Coordinates of C-alpha atoms in Angstrom, one line a residue:
M8 CA -39.6 4.8 -16.2
V9 CA -37.7 7.4 -14.2
Y10 CA -36.3 7.7 -10.7
N11 CA -37.7 10.0 -8.1
I12 CA -37.6 13.4 -9.8
L13 CA -37.7 15.2 -6.5
S14 CA -34.8 13.5 -4.7
Y15 CA -32.5 12.1 -7.4
R16 CA -29.1 13.7 -7.7
R17 CA -26.1 12.7 -9.8
P18 CA -23.2 11.0 -7.9
S19 CA -21.0 13.7 -6.3
R20 CA -17.6 14.3 -7.7
V21 CA -15.0 12.4 -5.6
D22 CA -11.6 14.1 -5.4
S23 CA -8.4 12.2 -6.0
I24 CA -6.9 10.5 -3.1
S25 CA -3.6 11.9 -2.0
S26 CA -0.5 9.7 -2.2
S27 CA 1.2 11.5 0.7
E28 CA 2.5 9.7 3.7
S29 CA -0.3 11.1 5.8
R30 CA -2.8 9.0 3.8
P31 CA -4.3 6.2 6.0
S32 CA -2.6 2.9 5.8
L33 CA -4.1 -0.1 4.0
A34 CA -5.4 -1.4 7.3
S35 CA -8.0 1.4 7.3
S36 CA -9.2 0.4 3.9
L37 CA -10.2 -3.0 5.3
A38 CA -12.8 -1.2 7.4
H39 CA -14.9 -0.5 4.3
S40 CA -17.6 -3.0 3.5
R41 CA -18.9 -3.7 0.1
T42 CA -22.3 -2.9 1.3
D43 CA -21.2 0.7 1.6
A44 CA -21.5 0.9 -2.2
K45 CA -25.3 1.0 -1.8
K46 CA -25.0 4.3 0.1
I47 CA -23.5 6.2 -2.8
A48 CA -26.2 8.5 -3.9
G49 CA -27.2 8.5 -7.5
I50 CA -26.0 5.1 -8.5
P51 CA -28.7 2.4 -9.1
S52 CA -28.0 -1.2 -8.3
A53 CA -28.0 -1.9 -12.1
L54 CA -24.9 0.2 -12.4
S55 CA -23.1 -1.0 -9.3
F56 CA -19.3 -1.6 -9.3
D57 CA -19.8 -5.4 -9.1
K58 CA -22.3 -5.3 -12.0
I59 CA -19.9 -3.4 -14.3
I60 CA -16.9 -5.6 -13.4
S61 CA -18.8 -8.8 -13.9
G62 CA -20.0 -7.7 -17.4
G63 CA -23.6 -7.2 -16.6
T64 CA -24.0 -3.8 -18.3
C65 CA -24.3 -2.6 -21.8
P66 CA -22.4 0.2 -23.7
P67 CA -21.4 2.8 -22.7
M68 CA -21.2 1.4 -19.2
T69 CA -19.2 -1.8 -19.7
C70 CA -16.0 -2.8 -18.0
R71 CA -14.2 -1.9 -21.2
D72 CA -15.7 1.6 -21.1
F73 CA -14.7 1.9 -17.4
M74 CA -11.1 1.0 -18.3
K75 CA -11.0 3.6 -21.1
Y76 CA -12.3 6.2 -18.7
L77 CA -9.5 5.4 -16.3
I78 CA -6.9 5.6 -19.1
Y79 CA -8.1 8.8 -20.8
I80 CA -9.9 10.7 -18.2
E81 CA -8.9 9.8 -14.6
H82 CA -5.4 8.5 -15.6
C83 CA -5.3 5.7 -13.0
A84 CA -6.0 2.6 -15.2
E85 CA -3.4 0.7 -13.2
N86 CA -5.8 0.3 -10.4
L87 CA -8.4 -1.6 -12.4
Q88 CA -5.7 -3.5 -14.2
F89 CA -4.2 -4.7 -11.0
F90 CA -7.6 -5.4 -9.4
L91 CA -8.7 -7.6 -12.3
W92 CA -5.3 -9.3 -12.4
Y93 CA -5.6 -10.1 -8.7
K94 CA -9.1 -11.4 -9.1
D95 CA -7.9 -13.8 -11.8
Y96 CA -4.8 -14.7 -9.8
V97 CA -6.9 -15.8 -6.8
E98 CA -9.0 -18.1 -9.0
R99 CA -5.9 -19.7 -10.6
F100 CA -4.2 -20.1 -7.2
E101 CA -7.2 -21.9 -5.8
K102 CA -7.0 -24.4 -8.6
L103 CA -3.5 -25.5 -7.6
S104 CA -3.0 -28.9 -6.0
E105 CA -2.6 -29.0 -2.2
N106 CA 1.0 -29.8 -2.5
E107 CA 1.7 -26.8 -4.6
K108 CA -0.3 -24.6 -2.3
A109 CA 1.9 -25.9 0.6
L110 CA 4.9 -24.2 -1.1
S111 CA 3.2 -20.8 -0.6
P112 CA 1.4 -20.8 2.8
E113 CA -0.9 -18.0 3.7
F114 CA 0.8 -14.8 4.8
V115 CA 0.0 -13.8 8.4
K116 CA 1.2 -10.5 10.0
L117 CA 2.3 -10.4 13.6
A118 CA -0.2 -8.6 15.9
K119 CA 2.6 -6.4 17.4
D120 CA 3.5 -5.2 13.9
Q121 CA 0.0 -4.0 12.9
N122 CA 0.8 -0.4 13.6
A123 CA 4.4 -0.5 12.2
A124 CA 5.9 -1.2 8.8
P125 CA 5.0 -4.8 9.2
K126 CA 7.6 -7.6 9.1
T127 CA 6.7 -11.0 8.1
V128 CA 6.0 -13.6 10.7
Q129 CA 9.5 -13.9 12.2
K130 CA 11.0 -14.1 8.8
F131 CA 8.2 -16.5 7.9
Q132 CA 8.7 -18.5 11.1
S133 CA 12.5 -18.3 10.4
E134 CA 14.4 -19.4 7.4
N135 CA 15.1 -22.8 8.9
S136 CA 11.4 -23.6 9.1
M137 CA 10.9 -22.4 5.5
H138 CA 13.7 -24.8 4.4
G139 CA 12.1 -27.5 6.4
L140 CA 8.8 -26.9 4.6
F141 CA 10.4 -27.3 1.2
S142 CA 12.4 -30.3 2.3
S143 CA 9.3 -32.1 3.5
A144 CA 7.5 -31.2 0.3
F145 CA 10.2 -32.5 -2.0
K146 CA 11.6 -35.3 0.0
S147 CA 12.2 -38.4 -2.0
G148 CA 9.3 -40.7 -2.5
N149 CA 6.7 -38.3 -1.1
T150 CA 6.1 -35.7 -3.7
G151 CA 2.5 -36.7 -4.2
G152 CA 2.8 -36.0 -7.8
L153 CA 4.1 -32.5 -7.2
S154 CA 6.1 -31.0 -10.0
P155 CA 7.9 -27.6 -10.0
P156 CA 5.8 -25.0 -11.6
S157 CA 6.8 -23.9 -15.1
P158 CA 9.1 -20.9 -15.1
T159 CA 7.0 -18.7 -17.3
R160 CA 3.2 -18.7 -17.0
T161 CA 2.4 -16.0 -19.5
H162 CA 0.4 -15.7 -22.6
H163 CA 0.0 -12.9 -25.1
S164 CA -1.7 -12.5 -28.4
S165 CA -2.1 -9.1 -29.9
G166 CA -5.1 -10.1 -31.8
S167 CA -6.9 -12.0 -29.1
D168 CA -10.2 -11.0 -27.5
P169 CA -9.3 -9.5 -24.0
F170 CA -12.7 -10.8 -22.7
R171 CA -12.0 -14.4 -23.7
T172 CA -10.6 -16.9 -21.2
P173 CA -7.4 -18.3 -22.7
P174 CA -6.9 -22.1 -23.1
A175 CA -4.7 -23.9 -20.7
T176 CA -1.0 -24.3 -21.4
P177 CA -0.5 -27.6 -23.2
S178 CA 2.7 -28.4 -21.3
S179 CA 1.3 -27.9 -17.9
D180 CA -1.7 -28.9 -15.8
M181 CA -2.0 -25.3 -14.7
P182 CA -3.9 -22.7 -16.9
S183 CA -1.8 -20.0 -18.5
V184 CA -1.7 -16.7 -16.8
V185 CA -3.6 -14.1 -18.7
P186 CA -4.9 -11.5 -16.3
F187 CA -8.3 -10.2 -17.5
A188 CA -7.1 -6.6 -17.7
V189 CA -3.4 -6.8 -18.2
S190 CA -1.0 -9.0 -20.1
I191 CA 2.4 -9.3 -18.5
G192 CA 3.8 -11.4 -21.3
E193 CA 7.0 -10.9 -23.2
S194 CA 5.6 -8.6 -25.8
T195 CA 4.3 -6.2 -23.1
L196 CA 6.7 -4.1 -21.1
K197 CA 9.4 -6.2 -22.8
N198 CA 12.1 -3.6 -22.3
I199 CA 11.9 -4.1 -18.5
D200 CA 14.2 -6.5 -16.6
H201 CA 11.6 -7.7 -14.1
H202 CA 14.1 -9.8 -12.2
E203 CA 16.6 -7.0 -11.7
I204 CA 13.9 -4.6 -10.7
A205 CA 12.3 -7.0 -8.2
A206 CA 15.8 -7.9 -6.8
K207 CA 16.4 -4.2 -6.1
A208 CA 13.0 -3.9 -4.6
F209 CA 13.7 -6.7 -2.2
D210 CA 17.1 -5.2 -1.4
N211 CA 15.6 -1.8 -0.7
V212 CA 13.2 -3.2 1.9
D213 CA 16.1 -5.1 3.6
V214 CA 15.2 -8.6 2.6
K215 CA 18.3 -10.7 3.2
W216 CA 17.4 -13.6 0.9
Q217 CA 16.1 -14.2 -2.5
P218 CA 12.6 -15.6 -2.8
F219 CA 12.2 -19.3 -3.4
T220 CA 11.7 -19.8 -7.2
V221 CA 10.0 -23.1 -6.7
Q222 CA 6.9 -21.4 -5.3
P223 CA 4.0 -21.4 -7.7
F224 CA 3.6 -18.2 -9.8
R225 CA 6.9 -16.8 -8.5
E226 CA 7.8 -15.6 -12.0
E227 CA 4.5 -13.8 -12.3
I228 CA 4.8 -12.2 -8.9
T229 CA 8.2 -11.0 -9.8
R230 CA 6.7 -9.2 -12.8
I231 CA 3.9 -7.8 -10.8
I232 CA 6.4 -6.3 -8.3
A233 CA 8.4 -4.7 -11.2
I234 CA 5.3 -3.4 -12.9
Y235 CA 3.0 -2.2 -10.1
L236 CA 4.7 -2.2 -6.7
T237 CA 8.2 -0.7 -7.0
E238 CA 8.7 3.1 -6.9
G239 CA 8.9 4.5 -10.4
S240 CA 7.5 1.4 -12.0
P241 CA 5.5 1.7 -15.3
R242 CA 2.1 1.3 -13.6
E243 CA 3.0 2.2 -10.1
L244 CA 0.1 2.0 -7.7
N245 CA -0.6 4.9 -5.4
L246 CA 0.7 3.4 -2.2
S247 CA 2.5 5.0 0.8
S248 CA 6.1 4.0 1.4
R249 CA 5.0 2.0 4.5
D250 CA 2.5 0.0 2.6
R251 CA 4.8 -0.6 -0.3
I252 CA 7.5 -2.0 2.0
S253 CA 5.0 -4.1 3.8
V254 CA 3.7 -5.8 0.6
I255 CA 7.1 -6.3 -0.9
K256 CA 8.3 -8.0 2.3
A257 CA 5.3 -10.2 2.2
L258 CA 5.8 -11.2 -1.4
A259 CA 9.4 -12.1 -0.6
Q260 CA 8.1 -14.9 1.6
T261 CA 5.1 -16.3 -0.3
T262 CA 3.2 -16.0 -3.5
H263 CA -0.1 -16.7 -1.7
P264 CA -2.8 -14.1 -2.6
S265 CA -3.0 -13.1 1.1
A266 CA 0.3 -11.3 0.7
L267 CA -1.4 -8.9 -1.6
K268 CA -4.7 -8.7 0.3
G269 CA -4.0 -5.3 1.8
V270 CA -3.1 -3.7 -1.5
R271 CA -6.1 -5.3 -3.1
S272 CA -8.4 -3.8 -0.4
H273 CA -7.0 -0.3 -0.9
I274 CA -7.2 -0.5 -4.7
E275 CA -10.7 -1.9 -4.6
N276 CA -11.9 0.8 -2.2
T277 CA -10.3 3.5 -4.5
L278 CA -12.2 2.0 -7.4
R279 CA -15.5 1.6 -5.6
F280 CA -15.7 4.9 -3.8
Q281 CA -13.8 7.2 -6.1
S282 CA -13.4 6.0 -9.7
H283 CA -16.7 4.2 -10.0
P284 CA -18.9 7.2 -8.8
N285 CA -16.8 9.5 -11.0
F286 CA -17.3 7.2 -14.0
I287 CA -21.1 7.1 -13.5
R288 CA -21.2 10.9 -13.2
W289 CA -19.0 11.3 -16.4
S290 CA -21.1 8.8 -18.3
I291 CA -24.4 10.6 -17.6
C292 CA -23.0 13.4 -19.8
N293 CA -24.2 12.5 -23.3
G294 CA -22.3 15.3 -25.1
N295 CA -18.7 16.3 -25.5
T296 CA -17.5 19.6 -24.0
P297 CA -18.1 21.8 -27.1
R298 CA -21.6 20.4 -27.4
I299 CA -22.4 21.1 -23.8
W300 CA -21.1 24.6 -23.9
F301 CA -23.1 25.1 -27.1
A302 CA -26.3 23.8 -25.4
R303 CA -25.7 26.2 -22.5
G304 CA -25.3 29.1 -24.8
L305 CA -28.4 28.1 -26.7
G306 CA -30.3 27.9 -23.4
V307 CA -29.3 31.4 -22.3
F308 CA -30.0 32.8 -25.8
T309 CA -33.5 31.3 -25.9
T310 CA -34.3 32.4 -22.4
L311 CA -33.2 36.0 -23.2
A312 CA -35.2 35.8 -26.4
G313 CA -38.3 34.9 -24.4
M314 CA -37.6 37.8 -22.1
I315 CA -37.4 40.3 -25.0
I316 CA -40.6 39.0 -26.4
A317 CA -42.4 39.4 -23.0
I318 CA -41.1 42.9 -22.6
A319 CA -42.0 43.9 -26.1
V320 CA -45.6 42.6 -25.8
T321 CA -46.0 44.2 -22.4
L322 CA -45.0 47.6 -23.8
S323 CA -47.4 47.2 -26.7
S324 CA -51.1 47.6 -26.9
L325 CA -51.7 43.8 -27.4
G326 CA -53.8 42.0 -24.9
R327 CA -52.3 40.5 -21.7
G328 CA -52.8 36.9 -23.1
W329 CA -50.2 37.4 -25.8
R330 CA -47.5 37.8 -23.1
A331 CA -47.9 34.1 -22.2
L332 CA -46.3 33.3 -25.6
A333 CA -42.9 34.1 -24.1
A334 CA -43.3 31.0 -21.8
I335 CA -42.7 28.8 -24.8
A336 CA -39.2 30.2 -25.2
W337 CA -38.6 30.2 -21.5
V338 CA -39.5 26.5 -21.1
I339 CA -37.2 25.5 -23.9
G340 CA -34.4 27.8 -22.8
I341 CA -34.4 27.0 -19.1
A342 CA -34.8 23.3 -19.7
T343 CA -31.9 23.3 -22.2
Y344 CA -29.7 25.2 -19.8
F345 CA -30.5 23.1 -16.7
A346 CA -29.9 19.9 -18.6
A347 CA -26.6 21.2 -20.0
H348 CA -25.6 22.2 -16.5
K349 CA -25.9 18.5 -15.6
G350 CA -23.9 17.6 -18.7
M351 CA -26.7 16.6 -21.0
C352 CA -27.9 17.8 -24.3
V353 CA -31.7 17.6 -24.6
V354 CA -31.5 17.1 -28.4
L355 CA -29.2 14.1 -28.0
H356 CA -31.3 12.8 -25.1
G357 CA -34.4 12.9 -27.2
M358 CA -32.9 10.3 -29.5
H359 CA -31.2 8.5 -26.5
H360 CA -27.8 9.2 -28.2
Y361 CA -24.4 10.2 -26.9
H362 CA -21.3 11.5 -28.6
V363 CA -18.8 8.9 -29.5
R364 CA -15.7 9.4 -27.4
P365 CA -12.7 11.1 -29.1
W366 CA -10.5 7.9 -28.8
E367 CA -13.2 5.9 -30.6
L368 CA -13.8 8.2 -33.6
W369 CA -11.1 6.7 -35.7
N370 CA -11.3 3.1 -34.7
D371 CA -12.1 2.1 -38.3
D372 CA -9.0 3.8 -39.7
T373 CA -6.3 1.4 -40.9
D374 CA -3.5 3.6 -39.8
Y375 CA -5.0 3.9 -36.3
E376 CA -5.4 0.2 -36.0
K377 CA -1.8 -0.4 -37.0
S378 CA -0.7 2.1 -34.4
G379 CA -2.2 -0.1 -31.7
P380 CA -5.4 1.4 -30.2
K381 CA -6.3 0.2 -26.8
E382 CA -8.8 -2.4 -27.8
S383 CA -7.9 -4.5 -24.8
F384 CA -7.1 -3.4 -21.2
E385 CA -3.4 -3.5 -21.8
T386 CA -1.0 -1.0 -23.4
S387 CA 1.9 -1.8 -25.7
S388 CA 4.0 0.9 -24.1
S389 CA 5.6 0.8 -20.7
K390 CA 3.0 3.1 -19.2
N391 CA -0.7 3.8 -19.4
S392 CA 0.0 6.8 -21.6
Y393 CA -1.9 7.8 -24.8
E394 CA -0.2 11.1 -25.8
D395 CA 1.3 9.5 -28.9
E396 CA -1.9 7.9 -30.1
P397 CA -3.0 9.2 -33.5
W398 CA -6.4 10.3 -32.4
V399 CA -5.0 13.0 -30.0
E400 CA -3.5 15.1 -32.9
K401 CA -6.5 14.4 -35.1
Y402 CA -9.0 15.5 -32.5
E403 CA -7.0 18.7 -31.7
K404 CA -7.1 19.7 -35.4
R405 CA -10.8 18.9 -35.7
F406 CA -12.9 22.0 -36.5
I407 CA -15.1 23.2 -33.6
I408 CA -18.3 22.8 -35.6
R409 CA -17.4 19.2 -36.3
K410 CA -16.9 18.6 -32.6
I411 CA -20.3 20.1 -31.7
F412 CA -22.0 17.9 -34.2
D413 CA -19.8 14.9 -33.8
R414 CA -20.6 11.2 -34.5
E415 CA -23.3 9.7 -32.2
A416 CA -24.1 6.3 -30.8
W417 CA -27.2 4.8 -29.1
V418 CA -27.2 4.5 -25.3
Q419 CA -27.8 0.7 -24.9
E420 CA -27.7 0.6 -21.1
P421 CA -31.3 0.9 -19.8
A422 CA -30.3 2.1 -16.3
L423 CA -28.3 5.0 -17.8
R424 CA -31.2 5.9 -20.0
Q425 CA -33.4 6.0 -16.9
I426 CA -31.0 8.3 -15.1
Q427 CA -30.9 10.6 -18.1
D428 CA -34.7 10.5 -18.4
T429 CA -34.9 11.6 -14.8
I430 CA -32.6 14.5 -15.3
A431 CA -34.6 15.6 -18.4
V432 CA -37.9 15.4 -16.5
Q433 CA -36.3 17.5 -13.7
A434 CA -35.1 20.1 -16.2
F435 CA -38.5 20.5 -17.8
C436 CA -40.3 20.6 -14.4
I437 CA -38.0 23.4 -13.3
A438 CA -38.5 25.1 -16.6
I439 CA -42.3 24.9 -16.5
I440 CA -42.4 26.2 -12.9
S441 CA -40.0 29.1 -13.7
S442 CA -41.9 30.0 -16.9
S443 CA -45.2 30.0 -15.0
V444 CA -43.8 32.4 -12.4
L445 CA -42.3 34.8 -15.1
S446 CA -45.6 34.7 -17.1
A447 CA -47.6 35.5 -14.1
I448 CA -45.4 38.5 -13.3
F449 CA -45.6 39.9 -16.9
I450 CA -49.3 39.3 -17.2
A451 CA -49.9 41.3 -14.0
V452 CA -48.0 44.3 -15.3
P453 CA -50.2 47.0 -17.0
S454 CA -49.9 47.5 -20.7
G455 CA -47.5 50.2 -21.9
N456 CA -49.5 51.1 -25.0
L457 CA -46.4 52.5 -26.6
F458 CA -47.1 51.1 -30.0

């Protein structure tokens, strides 16, 4: 089964979003609707952003593959890490008791501040009202079973499955905090003083008080500020200064997910309308760069070989019918070149194979495993960097012939195979039409009878 061979086009390449101050604010991101994803040309519903994130796709189109693409190709893995953390955070916040939720009310921005670097609602309805809120929540004899949240809600295990939901913390009624895509436990980013960095962030945005530590998940929010939201942080999100100030001020008041809603909307739209289409376009390519250039060269060579055959037969005394033999070379050459122009090798596609990615070639090596490959969505370093990973040096030293005929794997995702089938059919249709035109031209030319 293939898509419409006349109208199908790969998703267009989406350029990176500028991080300059002229970039639209987060408020404009809210204007995008999730239904807009259906308008992205070349992406079937089976490969939609939501489908990939929810785990409804097969290799090489899984959420893990998407994360690796963002780490190694687009270099903005922090967007997906933050998005998946926020998704998990909202679910955990909704499971809090009503009394605990009351400690972190929903964040609301004043209407008059919509077009300015927003302040919180009159310092969250003034400090006095905030103290009153906590006083009423903790007044003697009316706690309703409320207990202060545990200071650290983190979990990390280097050998754990990143796709497995962790068990609840034994000492608390609340589940342990393990974001789906990023661990913020002690063994990750351990050299960073999250409290000091967050305190400086609050001071830089002119927050005159320290956040209430009794609020649920305050420790976790402090880490998120230090890792994702402050300037120069290890996984700094691409936010304007205005938006950065806005969200830090909001988080100084409450740990309610609504304080991060604007950032989440911007990050989600970046993932949906930039990274996701680029990932689909990149995944359609079934060969590495050396293999694709080899396929292009082979296509040009075969096409020229057919041209030489047609000219030679035309100048000879052989019958006109013999000139049609050149069409065989033309069909193969033009189809090969057209498919390679779309990033596909027709030989690999014939087997529904793709080249294993360079960072996956040595996954079975003991020394590579000890060096900490990115099996999960986190990184053991302070940034999403990979320059020091062993595979980089190994792949650079790999002989060009080895790269052209590198290890292969089967394309398990049916929707991706259908897209590749469509491109292959398009390539052969163009090749057959072009070859027919060339054959007709050469057959019409009188014989040269030179030999």
